[in-house]
Amino acid sequence: MGVTGDEIGPARSRERFLLGEPVASGVRSPILNSWLRCRSLGLSPDQTELPYRDDFDPDSRLVRAAAPVLDQLASRFTGSQMNVSLADGNGTVLERRFGEPALAHDLPPIQSVPGFVFAERFAGTNGIGLALAERRLVQVYGAEHFAERSQSNACSAIPIRDQLSGHVVGVLCFGYPHGYEDPALPALVRRAAETIERRLMEQHSERERALLRTYLDASHLARTDSAVGNGHLIGLDELGDSGLDRSDQMILKEKATELISSTQRAAVEVALPHGRGVTLMSSPLVSRSGVEGVVVEAVLSGDAAPVHHLSLLPHAGGPPSGPPPGPLAPPAAPAAAGHARGKVRGLVLVGEPEVGKYAVAARRRLELLAEASTRIGTTLDVARTAWELAETAVPRLADYVTIDVPEAVLRGEESADPRTELHRTVVHGIREDCPFYPVGQRVELRPGTPHMRCLDSGQAVLEADLRHGVGWIDQEPEHARKIFAHNVHSLVCVPLLARGVLLGVASFYRSEDPAPFGDDDSWLAQELAARAALCIDNARRYTREHTLALALQQSLLPHGVPEQGAVEVAHRYLPAESGVGGDWFDVIPLSGTRVAMLVGDVVGHGLHAAATMGRLRTAARNFAELELAPDELLTHLDNLLVRLDREEGGENDSGSTGIVGATCLYAVYDPTTRQCTMARAGHPPPALVHPGGVVTFPDLPAGPPLGLGGLPFETAEIQLPEGSTLVLYTDGLVEGRHRDIDVVLDQLSRVLSHPDRTPEDTCQAVIDAVAPDHPADDIALLVARTRTVPADRIATWEVPADPALVSGIRAAATRQLADWGLDDLAFAAELMLSELVTNAVRYGTEPIQVRLVHDRTLICEVADASSTAPHLRRAATTEEGGRGLFLVAQLAHAWGTRYTTHGKVIWAECALDAA
């Protein structure tokens, strides 16, 4: 928002704002935030008075560094309406330059005399105050100024930083009439500020050069002193002759930097990696110009070494001017430790304590960043990753950290509006009684608060002094007072941004360290938050995929156990923590009161494994409905998986993940004979709990995993004792990287050796005792307690292949139904048996057997040795036969054919209430 024709700035928007009306658009975010702060401070737009300070230093380091730059700018703008101001870090104007010198006499003192304070809390929205608040290059046009007196002007302002400390030490501001606007001005003010910063850095170098010259002079004087012993002084880079390599020298430099920052005289033993010890000695030093510093020397024991020339540079800055210094003797003040014969002393560093503190802080920031790369993102959990960010930052960067994340992100989704659904996810600090909103609470932010400004702009917001953060205080004054009571005084808000998605906001607070956060701290917080945001986004995406895969998995698993009388069943499914896999189970009622049970496990995790599981489970149910034997069913599943893998194999070149394989255990139990037929494809064998509590693991042929293709499967038949329990499970229950499977199976046996438990109780006991606390793989568990059909509810007749004997079978069946109290079903049963037995006699092969089973339904079965099955068809009106199976289908609740090793069985079921 800038100048349009002769109009200046957003005058209409400003008028609406001052009237208390909402300003939805048309005002830049930094300006609107500044207006909000001005209103919270109670500033008046027509205020003309500003604080004046006469105690500023007109010859400060900043003024000396900026003076030549200001002179050059004044020369560049000669004859123009441009004015250039230099302010300190508090907003007090220190220097002014005018393109037209007469302006200094025509303008009021507030705009022409140094000493007035233009900080935002006094002057409202202006270039100097906004640059200090935003800590970056800003431009303010006409009506964007809060004060009426500045409406006809525009300005560009930029902070000036001390490059050693990173602190903002001043502001350079260009002021000009709105008609003087030029696109090149922001670049010019930026270059001018960089020049001032460079000159400030040169001042540091010159001060340390002065310290080094003082040290050299003291060394020359000490060399002429006859009392000096025969120790030798050399440069640190020449200590390699004494057995110190470059890594040793770096260790000494780091420790020397800490000694310089401590400002105290000290002698410290430093242990080097190769077992050698070096003594570092620090001593105060004052240059002729009054610069106070510290010199650090290393003392090594050993044979005498020749005297060398010093070649080490000062702690900061370049080499001293002039020719290299001559040979050195120990200086008078710090030479005491070097008088002993056979010792070598080397200059390590010389510098100012303040500079040493900055160097130590910089190294610690680098160490923290290196540590963050290993501490943040150890899991794929959003909340845990946010907690790791807070743990990393406290107490080395901040004393308290709060992290607010939208609830949608915690669910693995993207938030439609992260600003309105923030959820307090982490509160961590040096004290447990930190007064921030607790974890779990919804966080509502008002416009103008640092947190909302951070979310709106997508950039970090630094509040060096929270007492002046009026928007933050106005959010909830009582809560702010409680925080101030804990000495919290400085804040950095950083957005959690990753791949263009806003994932929340991290807030870093400082209380114990009296120094407020600076730009270096803000940049460090941003780097930590950027790393954490990327990990949080990875965790969010994983959570979304995990949730989708789990939902798919749950939708594809049985939602209940079908009605059947062969077994009493209970089941459990536990997804893996690291990702949903392809485990499944199923219970399928079959003809003749039989039931099929299966468990399976698709290799891999995620949506692909869950989808593959669904396809295999559907196929297994279909194959089971065809009454296939267990080994045949596994063969069909194997062939299906091979085909699916082949079909998807062509897509693998484009990045698709092919099917790796699966395991499966399929069992069919017949309650009329207590016979259980099983086959497995690379799956763990089931556990069999005998009625007395003995637990065994039947020795079934293993079979190859599904998906290999071309390999046979074997079937095993087991006679189950009445009242026994069959336990089927996937390998996630018993296997693991740090688990001994034999130990786990023994544990499983102990848990199962309680036959008095119900299947439901058994399931829960197994999960509680055997399942790992943090499963790395899915777990599917199926517990089935067998039942039997009493012998008096089964009637069997052998039928010779003679049509004349069919009537006798009908009569015998009628009498049996009468004994069972099923007289109402006699008519339908007679008709069905008549048709089925007649077909078997006419088209089948002996032996022929008829069986009636009184279970949940009345089951009529006719078996013969032929493998040819009849087919239902609609007979034409002119045909005399072909209506027998049609009649059976109309009378029966269900009917079908199953094949056996000796032939086939045609069966029909009648519901007991069908009559």
mmCIF file of N, CA and C in Angstrom, residues 253-262 315 353-367:
data_model
loop_
_atom_site.group_PDB
_atom_site.id
_atom_site.type_symbol
_atom_site.label_atom_id
_atom_site.label_comp_id
_atom_site.label_asym_id
_atom_site.label_seq_id
_atom_site.Cartn_x
_atom_site.Cartn_y
_atom_site.Cartn_z
ATOM 1 N N LYS A 253 41.865 -23.299 21.805
ATOM 2 C CA LYS A 253 41.250 -22.025 21.431
ATOM 3 C C LYS A 253 39.852 -21.893 22.037
ATOM 4 N N GLU A 254 39.081 -23.002 22.017
ATOM 5 C CA GLU A 254 37.736 -22.940 22.590
ATOM 6 C C GLU A 254 37.796 -22.649 24.083
ATOM 7 N N LYS A 255 38.706 -23.320 24.787
ATOM 8 C CA LYS A 255 38.826 -23.077 26.223
ATOM 9 C C LYS A 255 39.347 -21.670 26.494
ATOM 10 N N ALA A 256 40.262 -21.187 25.648
ATOM 11 C CA ALA A 256 40.789 -19.832 25.814
ATOM 12 C C ALA A 256 39.687 -18.800 25.630
ATOM 13 N N THR A 257 38.776 -19.049 24.705
ATOM 14 C CA THR A 257 37.663 -18.127 24.497
ATOM 15 C C THR A 257 36.808 -18.031 25.759
ATOM 16 N N GLU A 258 36.574 -19.165 26.414
ATOM 17 C CA GLU A 258 35.807 -19.144 27.656
ATOM 18 C C GLU A 258 36.546 -18.370 28.745
ATOM 19 N N LEU A 259 37.867 -18.515 28.801
ATOM 20 C CA LEU A 259 38.641 -17.783 29.797
ATOM 21 C C LEU A 259 38.577 -16.288 29.545
ATOM 22 N N ILE A 260 38.651 -15.891 28.285
ATOM 23 C CA ILE A 260 38.569 -14.462 27.959
ATOM 24 C C ILE A 260 37.218 -13.904 28.383
ATOM 25 N N SER A 261 36.152 -14.662 28.159
ATOM 26 C CA SER A 261 34.814 -14.172 28.492
ATOM 27 C C SER A 261 34.603 -14.085 29.996
ATOM 28 N N SER A 262 35.386 -14.849 30.789
ATOM 29 C CA SER A 262 35.218 -14.819 32.246
ATOM 30 C C SER A 262 35.874 -13.603 32.889
ATOM 31 N N HIS A 315 42.175 -12.186 18.680
ATOM 32 C CA HIS A 315 40.948 -12.970 18.795
ATOM 33 C C HIS A 315 39.922 -12.589 17.746
ATOM 34 N N PRO A 353 36.773 -9.285 26.777
ATOM 35 C CA PRO A 353 35.843 -10.241 27.378
ATOM 36 C C PRO A 353 34.480 -10.275 26.689
ATOM 37 N N GLU A 354 33.997 -9.104 26.290
ATOM 38 C CA GLU A 354 32.675 -9.066 25.661
ATOM 39 C C GLU A 354 32.682 -9.846 24.346
ATOM 40 N N VAL A 355 33.758 -9.690 23.595
ATOM 41 C CA VAL A 355 33.870 -10.436 22.337
ATOM 42 C C VAL A 355 33.962 -11.931 22.620
ATOM 43 N N GLY A 356 34.683 -12.288 23.682
ATOM 44 C CA GLY A 356 34.776 -13.688 24.054
ATOM 45 C C GLY A 356 33.420 -14.276 24.395
ATOM 46 N N LYS A 357 32.587 -13.492 25.051
ATOM 47 C CA LYS A 357 31.245 -13.972 25.385
ATOM 48 C C LYS A 357 30.441 -14.261 24.112
ATOM 49 N N TYR A 358 30.571 -13.380 23.128
ATOM 50 C CA TYR A 358 29.854 -13.602 21.880
ATOM 51 C C TYR A 358 30.351 -14.862 21.184
ATOM 52 N N ALA A 359 31.667 -15.087 21.209
ATOM 53 C CA ALA A 359 32.222 -16.275 20.570
ATOM 54 C C ALA A 359 31.753 -17.545 21.264
ATOM 55 N N VAL A 360 31.731 -17.520 22.603
ATOM 56 C CA VAL A 360 31.245 -18.685 23.347
ATOM 57 C C VAL A 360 29.773 -18.929 23.036
ATOM 58 N N ALA A 361 28.993 -17.859 23.012
ATOM 59 C CA ALA A 361 27.567 -18.004 22.718
ATOM 60 C C ALA A 361 27.351 -18.564 21.321
ATOM 61 N N ALA A 362 28.155 -18.094 20.350
ATOM 62 C CA ALA A 362 28.024 -18.595 18.976
ATOM 63 C C ALA A 362 28.333 -20.082 18.904
ATOM 64 N N ARG A 363 29.385 -20.502 19.605
ATOM 65 C CA ARG A 363 29.731 -21.922 19.581
ATOM 66 C C ARG A 363 28.635 -22.767 20.233
ATOM 67 N N ARG A 364 28.088 -22.258 21.316
ATOM 68 C CA ARG A 364 27.027 -23.003 21.984
ATOM 69 C C ARG A 364 25.776 -23.092 21.124
ATOM 70 N N ARG A 365 25.525 -22.046 20.356
ATOM 71 C CA ARG A 365 24.387 -22.119 19.434
ATOM 72 C C ARG A 365 24.618 -23.198 18.382
ATOM 73 N N LEU A 366 25.835 -23.272 17.868
ATOM 74 C CA LEU A 366 26.149 -24.318 16.891
ATOM 75 C C LEU A 366 26.023 -25.707 17.519
ATOM 76 N N GLU A 367 26.475 -25.838 18.761
ATOM 77 C CA GLU A 367 26.355 -27.128 19.438
ATOM 78 C C GLU A 367 24.888 -27.503 19.633
#
